[in-house]
Coordinates of C-alpha atoms in Angstrom, one line a residue:
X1 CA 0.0 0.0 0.0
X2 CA 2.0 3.6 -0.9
X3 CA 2.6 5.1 2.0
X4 CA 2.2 9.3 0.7
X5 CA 0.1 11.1 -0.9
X6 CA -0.9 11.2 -4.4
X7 CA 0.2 14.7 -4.6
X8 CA 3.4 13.1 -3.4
X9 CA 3.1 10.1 -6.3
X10 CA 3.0 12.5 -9.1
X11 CA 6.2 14.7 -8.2
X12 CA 8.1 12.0 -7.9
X13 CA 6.8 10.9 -11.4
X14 CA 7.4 14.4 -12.9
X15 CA 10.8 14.4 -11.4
X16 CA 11.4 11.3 -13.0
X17 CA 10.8 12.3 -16.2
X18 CA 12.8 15.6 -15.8
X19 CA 15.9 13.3 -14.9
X20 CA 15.4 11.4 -18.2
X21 CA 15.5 14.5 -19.9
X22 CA 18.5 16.1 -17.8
X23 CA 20.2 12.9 -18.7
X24 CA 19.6 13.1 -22.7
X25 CA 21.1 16.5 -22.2
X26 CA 24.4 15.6 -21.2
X27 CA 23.4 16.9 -16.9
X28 CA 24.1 14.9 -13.9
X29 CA 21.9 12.6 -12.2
X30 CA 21.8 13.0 -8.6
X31 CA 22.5 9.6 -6.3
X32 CA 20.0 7.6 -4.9
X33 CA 21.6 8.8 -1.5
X34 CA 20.0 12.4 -2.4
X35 CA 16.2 11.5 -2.7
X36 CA 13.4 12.2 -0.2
X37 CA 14.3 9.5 3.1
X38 CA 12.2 8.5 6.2
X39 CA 12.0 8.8 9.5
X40 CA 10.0 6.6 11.8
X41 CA 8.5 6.8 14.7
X42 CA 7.7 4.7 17.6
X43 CA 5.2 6.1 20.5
X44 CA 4.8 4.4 23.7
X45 CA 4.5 0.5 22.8
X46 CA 3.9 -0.7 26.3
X47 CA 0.2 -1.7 25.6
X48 CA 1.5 -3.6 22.7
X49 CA 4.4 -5.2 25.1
X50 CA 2.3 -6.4 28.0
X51 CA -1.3 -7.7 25.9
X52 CA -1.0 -6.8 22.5
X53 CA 2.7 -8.5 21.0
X54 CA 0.9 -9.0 17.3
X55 CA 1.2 -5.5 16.8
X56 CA 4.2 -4.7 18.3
X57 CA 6.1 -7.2 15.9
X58 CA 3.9 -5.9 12.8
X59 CA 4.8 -2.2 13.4
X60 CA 8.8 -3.4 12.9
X61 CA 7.5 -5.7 10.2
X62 CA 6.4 -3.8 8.2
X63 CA 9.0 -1.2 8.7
X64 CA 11.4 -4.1 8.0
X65 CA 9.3 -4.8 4.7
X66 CA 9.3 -1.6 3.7
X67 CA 12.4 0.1 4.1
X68 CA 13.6 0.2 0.5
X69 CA 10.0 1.3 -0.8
X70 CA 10.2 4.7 1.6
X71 CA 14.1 4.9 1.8
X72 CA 13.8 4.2 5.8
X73 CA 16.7 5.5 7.2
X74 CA 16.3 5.5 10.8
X75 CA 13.7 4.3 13.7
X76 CA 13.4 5.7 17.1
X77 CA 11.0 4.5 19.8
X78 CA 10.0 7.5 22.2
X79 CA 9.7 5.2 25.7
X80 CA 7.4 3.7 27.5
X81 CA 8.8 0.0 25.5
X82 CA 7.0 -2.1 28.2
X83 CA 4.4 -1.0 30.6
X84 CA 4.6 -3.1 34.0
X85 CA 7.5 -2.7 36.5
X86 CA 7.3 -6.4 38.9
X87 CA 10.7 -7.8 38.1
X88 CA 8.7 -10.7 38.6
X89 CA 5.8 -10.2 35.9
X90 CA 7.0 -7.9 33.6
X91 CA 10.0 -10.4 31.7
X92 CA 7.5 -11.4 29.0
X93 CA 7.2 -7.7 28.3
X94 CA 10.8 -7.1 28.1
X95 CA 10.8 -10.3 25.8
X96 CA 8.3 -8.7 23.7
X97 CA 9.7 -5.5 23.3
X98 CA 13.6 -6.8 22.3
X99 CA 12.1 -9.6 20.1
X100 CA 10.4 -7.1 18.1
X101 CA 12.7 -4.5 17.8
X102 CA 15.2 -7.0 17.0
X103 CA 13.8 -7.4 13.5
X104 CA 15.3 -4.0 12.7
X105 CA 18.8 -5.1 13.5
X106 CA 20.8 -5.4 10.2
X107 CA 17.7 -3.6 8.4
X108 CA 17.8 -0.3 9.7
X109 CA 20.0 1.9 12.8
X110 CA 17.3 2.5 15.3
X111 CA 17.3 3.5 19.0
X112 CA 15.2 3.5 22.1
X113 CA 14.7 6.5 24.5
X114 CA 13.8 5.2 28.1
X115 CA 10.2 6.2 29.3
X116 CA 9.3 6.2 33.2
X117 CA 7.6 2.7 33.1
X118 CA 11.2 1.4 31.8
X119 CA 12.8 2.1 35.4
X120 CA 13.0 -0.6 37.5
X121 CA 10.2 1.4 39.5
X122 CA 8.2 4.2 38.1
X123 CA 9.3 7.9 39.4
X124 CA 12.9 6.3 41.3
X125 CA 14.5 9.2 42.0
X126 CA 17.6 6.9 41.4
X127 CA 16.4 6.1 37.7
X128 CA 17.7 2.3 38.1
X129 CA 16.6 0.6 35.4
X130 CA 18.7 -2.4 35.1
X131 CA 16.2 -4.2 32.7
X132 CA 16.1 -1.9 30.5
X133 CA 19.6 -1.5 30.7
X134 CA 19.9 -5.6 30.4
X135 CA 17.9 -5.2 27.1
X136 CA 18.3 -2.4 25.6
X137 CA 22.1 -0.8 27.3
X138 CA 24.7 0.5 24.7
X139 CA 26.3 -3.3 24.9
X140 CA 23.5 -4.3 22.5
X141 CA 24.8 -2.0 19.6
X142 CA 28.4 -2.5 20.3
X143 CA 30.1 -2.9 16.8
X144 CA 27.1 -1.4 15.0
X145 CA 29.0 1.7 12.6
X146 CA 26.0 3.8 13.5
X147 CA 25.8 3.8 17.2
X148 CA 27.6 6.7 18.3
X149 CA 28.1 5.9 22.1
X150 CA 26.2 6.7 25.5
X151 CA 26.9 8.3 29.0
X152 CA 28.2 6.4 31.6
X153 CA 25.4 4.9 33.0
X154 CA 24.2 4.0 30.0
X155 CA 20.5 5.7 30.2
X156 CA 21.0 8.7 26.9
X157 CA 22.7 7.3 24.1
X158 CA 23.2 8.4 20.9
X159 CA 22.9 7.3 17.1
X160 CA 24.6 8.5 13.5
X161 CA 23.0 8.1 10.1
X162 CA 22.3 9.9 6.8
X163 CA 19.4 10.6 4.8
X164 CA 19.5 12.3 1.2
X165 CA 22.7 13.6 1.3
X166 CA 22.9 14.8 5.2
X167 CA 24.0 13.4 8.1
X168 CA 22.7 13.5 11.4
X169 CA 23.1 12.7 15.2
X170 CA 20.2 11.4 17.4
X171 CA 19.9 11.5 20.7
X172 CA 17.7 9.6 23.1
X173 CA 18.0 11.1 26.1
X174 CA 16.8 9.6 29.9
X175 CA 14.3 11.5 31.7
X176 CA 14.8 14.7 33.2
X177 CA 18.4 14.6 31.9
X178 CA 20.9 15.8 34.7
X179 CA 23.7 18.4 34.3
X180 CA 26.2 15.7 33.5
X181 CA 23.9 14.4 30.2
X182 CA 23.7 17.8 28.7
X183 CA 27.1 18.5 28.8
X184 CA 27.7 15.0 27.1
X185 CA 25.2 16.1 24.7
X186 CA 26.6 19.4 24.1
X187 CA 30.3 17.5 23.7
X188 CA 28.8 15.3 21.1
X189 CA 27.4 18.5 19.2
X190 CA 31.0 19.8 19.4
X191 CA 32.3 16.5 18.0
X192 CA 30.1 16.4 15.2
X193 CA 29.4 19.8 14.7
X194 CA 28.0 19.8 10.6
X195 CA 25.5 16.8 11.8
X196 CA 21.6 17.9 12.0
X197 CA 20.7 17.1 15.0
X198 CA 17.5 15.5 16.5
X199 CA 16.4 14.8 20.6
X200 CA 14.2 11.9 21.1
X201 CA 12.7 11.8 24.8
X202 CA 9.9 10.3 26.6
X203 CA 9.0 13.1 28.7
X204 CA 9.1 16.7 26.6
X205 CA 5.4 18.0 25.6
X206 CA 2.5 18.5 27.8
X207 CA 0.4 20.1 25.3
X208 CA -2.9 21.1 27.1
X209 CA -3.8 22.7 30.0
X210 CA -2.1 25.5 28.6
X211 CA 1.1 24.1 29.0
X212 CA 3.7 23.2 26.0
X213 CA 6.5 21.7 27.7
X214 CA 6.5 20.0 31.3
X215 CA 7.7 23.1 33.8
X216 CA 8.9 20.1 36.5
X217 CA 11.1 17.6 36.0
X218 CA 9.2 13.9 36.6
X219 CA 11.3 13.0 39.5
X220 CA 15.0 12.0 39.2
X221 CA 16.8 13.4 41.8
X222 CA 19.4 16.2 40.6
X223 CA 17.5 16.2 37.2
X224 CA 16.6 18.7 35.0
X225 CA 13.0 19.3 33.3
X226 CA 12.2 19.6 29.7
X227 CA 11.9 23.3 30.0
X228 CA 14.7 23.7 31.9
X229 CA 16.7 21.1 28.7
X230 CA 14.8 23.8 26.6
X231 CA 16.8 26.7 28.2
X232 CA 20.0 24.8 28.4
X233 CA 20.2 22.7 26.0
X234 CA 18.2 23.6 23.2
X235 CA 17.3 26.7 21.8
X236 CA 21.3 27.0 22.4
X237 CA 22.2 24.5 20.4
X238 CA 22.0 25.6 16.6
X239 CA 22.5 21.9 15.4
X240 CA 19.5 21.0 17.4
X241 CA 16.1 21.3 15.0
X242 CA 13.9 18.7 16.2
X243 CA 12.6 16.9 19.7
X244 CA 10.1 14.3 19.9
X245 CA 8.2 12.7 22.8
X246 CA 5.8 10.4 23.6
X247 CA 4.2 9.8 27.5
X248 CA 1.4 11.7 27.5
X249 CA -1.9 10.1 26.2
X250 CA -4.4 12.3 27.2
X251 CA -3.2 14.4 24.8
X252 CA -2.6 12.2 21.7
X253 CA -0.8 14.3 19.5
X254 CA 0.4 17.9 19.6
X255 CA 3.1 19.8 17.8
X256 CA 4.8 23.7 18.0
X257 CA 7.5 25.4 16.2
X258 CA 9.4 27.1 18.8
X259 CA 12.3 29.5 17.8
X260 CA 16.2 29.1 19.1
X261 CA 18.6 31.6 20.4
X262 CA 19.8 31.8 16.3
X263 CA 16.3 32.6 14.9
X264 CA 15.9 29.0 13.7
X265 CA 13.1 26.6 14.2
X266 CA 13.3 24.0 16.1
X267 CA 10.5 21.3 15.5
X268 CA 8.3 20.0 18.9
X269 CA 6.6 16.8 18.5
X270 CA 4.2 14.1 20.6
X271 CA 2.4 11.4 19.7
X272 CA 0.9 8.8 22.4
X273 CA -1.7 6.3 21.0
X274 CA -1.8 4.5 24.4
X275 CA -5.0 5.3 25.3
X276 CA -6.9 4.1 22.5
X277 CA -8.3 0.9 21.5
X278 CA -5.8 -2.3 21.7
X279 CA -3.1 0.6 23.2
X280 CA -3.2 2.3 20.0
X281 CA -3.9 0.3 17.0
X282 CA 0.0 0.2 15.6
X283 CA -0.1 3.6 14.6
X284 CA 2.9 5.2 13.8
X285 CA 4.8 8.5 12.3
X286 CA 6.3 8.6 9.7
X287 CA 8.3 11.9 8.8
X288 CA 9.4 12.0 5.1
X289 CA 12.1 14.5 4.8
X290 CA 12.4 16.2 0.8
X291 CA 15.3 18.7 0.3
X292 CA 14.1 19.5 -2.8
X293 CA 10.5 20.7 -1.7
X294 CA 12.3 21.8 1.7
X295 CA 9.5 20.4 3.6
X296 CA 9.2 17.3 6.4
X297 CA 5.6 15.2 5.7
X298 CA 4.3 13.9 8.7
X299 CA 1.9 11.1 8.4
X300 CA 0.6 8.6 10.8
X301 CA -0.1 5.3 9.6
X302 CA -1.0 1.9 10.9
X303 CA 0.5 -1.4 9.6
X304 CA -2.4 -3.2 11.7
X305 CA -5.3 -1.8 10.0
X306 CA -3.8 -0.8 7.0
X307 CA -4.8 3.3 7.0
X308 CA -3.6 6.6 7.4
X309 CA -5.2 8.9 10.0
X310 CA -5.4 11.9 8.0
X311 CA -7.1 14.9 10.3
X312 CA -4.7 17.9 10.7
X313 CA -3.0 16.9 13.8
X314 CA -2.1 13.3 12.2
X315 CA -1.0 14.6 8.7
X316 CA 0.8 17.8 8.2
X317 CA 4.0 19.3 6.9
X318 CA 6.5 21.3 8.2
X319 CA 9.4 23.4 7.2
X320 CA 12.9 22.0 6.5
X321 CA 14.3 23.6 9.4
X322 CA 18.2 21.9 8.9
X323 CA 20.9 23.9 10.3
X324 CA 22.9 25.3 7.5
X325 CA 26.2 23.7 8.6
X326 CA 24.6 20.4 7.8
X327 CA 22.3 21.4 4.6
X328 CA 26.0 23.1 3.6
X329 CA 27.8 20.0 3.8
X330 CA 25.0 18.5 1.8
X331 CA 26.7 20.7 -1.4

């Protein structure tokens, strides 16, 4: 089933013939390397991972059957991988969640962000989280060219991989990320300083009550909250033009354009199916990013029931908003 629109279809059609006729002509074809790529993502799966594991494995099936179709270039689950905390219930769950994912190894670079039900008890002001760490710590990507390391307790890590001509760095940071994970962060930045870079965190967006992004941190003792990450981290940070979230199901999906210290956009976006039937029906996100049209299409799709959700806060587009450096390097 395509996968974009048929807007989308035809472009790519009347692109194709202006190559044919840019080739006749004696003109330079770009690389496959330079057309429109995909990003997917993952919202909270921990439905799928404690009563629902059908869906769970098709959502990273079909991402596995259909990387080469949308030019899938990377895959990053927001948190929230399992739901239940009993060390002594919850092993199915993990079992689940690293089964399914594992169909992406050797297929796709991917990574998982750590959401508060992924602690080895919900709101530790610890944050010990030695199954996650067990199934999902930096040791399982060791040797893998794209995984781009982790802080020392192994909770943010971070990935490398290019789309259309651009590389990038992604980060999936722990909860209220201490002092000691945004200055990693920020050393990263430095070490790669033409990558576009992207934050993918459980807890970012509220997105009702009037509130954007959480004022309080959720709990870890000597942590920071998003809108303190905002103010020291982020709109900082000219590499830095996208953060996505999950956690928060009341609200579903919400998304802002918020503007950095530079004048640059930087991209806010949630999405938390949880609450809906079956702990969301598969649905996912896919983000299509096209340098040409210097737009990002955001659709959310479900592999389950075979659809798109197409109301305005399921399907939109938004601005390329790449840091020069990296769109630079590009040329």
């Amino acid at each position: 089933m395509p996968c974009f629109s048929r807007r989308s279809r035809l472009a790519r059609l009347a692109n194709g013939w202006l190559l044919a006729l840019l080739a006749g002509i004696g003109c330079a074809r770009p690389s496959a390397t330079d057309r429109p790529f995909t990003l997917v993502m993952l919202p909270d799966t921990q439905i799928y991972a404690k009563r629902f594991p059908e869906i769970f494995h098709a959502q990273t099936q079909w991402i596995r059957d259909h990387r080469d179709r949308e030019n899938i270039v990377f895959v990053t689950q927001v948190g929230d991988i399992i739901n239940d905390h009993d060390r002594d219930k919850d092993l199915y769950q993990w079992a689940t969640a690293s089964k399914a994912m594992a169909a992406l190894d050797g297929v796709v670079p991917w990574g998982v962000a750590i959401g508060n039900h992924d602690y080895d008890q919900d709101g530790d002001k610890e944050g010990r989280a030695e199954l996650f760490l067990r199934h999902f710590g930096p040791q399982r990507f060791a040797g893998r060219p794209w995984f781009g390391g982790a802080t020392p307790n192994g909770l943010s890590t971070c990935q490398l991989f290019s789309g259309g001509g651009i590389d990038f760095i992604i980060f999936h940071l722990q909860i209220d990320a201490p002092d000691d994970t945004i200055r990693w962060v920020k050393e990263m930045l430095a070490r790669h300083p033409t990558r576009a870079a992207i934050l993918s965190m459980h807890i970012y967006m509220k997105g009702r009550d009037g509130v954007a992004r959480h004022p309080k941190r959720f709990g870890l003792k000597d942590g920071n909250s998003p809108q303190v990450l905002w103010d020291r981290l982020i709109r900082g940070s000219p590499q830095i033009f996208m953060v996505l979230c999950g956690h928060e199901g009341r609200t579903d999906e919400y998304r802002q354009i918020s503007t950095n210290d530079e004048g640059r956009p930087v991209l806010e976006i949630l999405a938390d199916y949880q609450k809906r039937e079956r702990g969301g029906q598969g649905f996912l996100r896919l983000m299509r990013f096209d340098a040409d049209e210097k737009t990002i299409r955001v659709q959310t799709y479900s592999p389950v029931l075979k659809q798109f959700e197409r109301d305005e806060t399921s399907e939109f587009d938004l601005p390329w908003a790449l840091p020069e450096a990296s769109y630079a390097a590009r040329d």
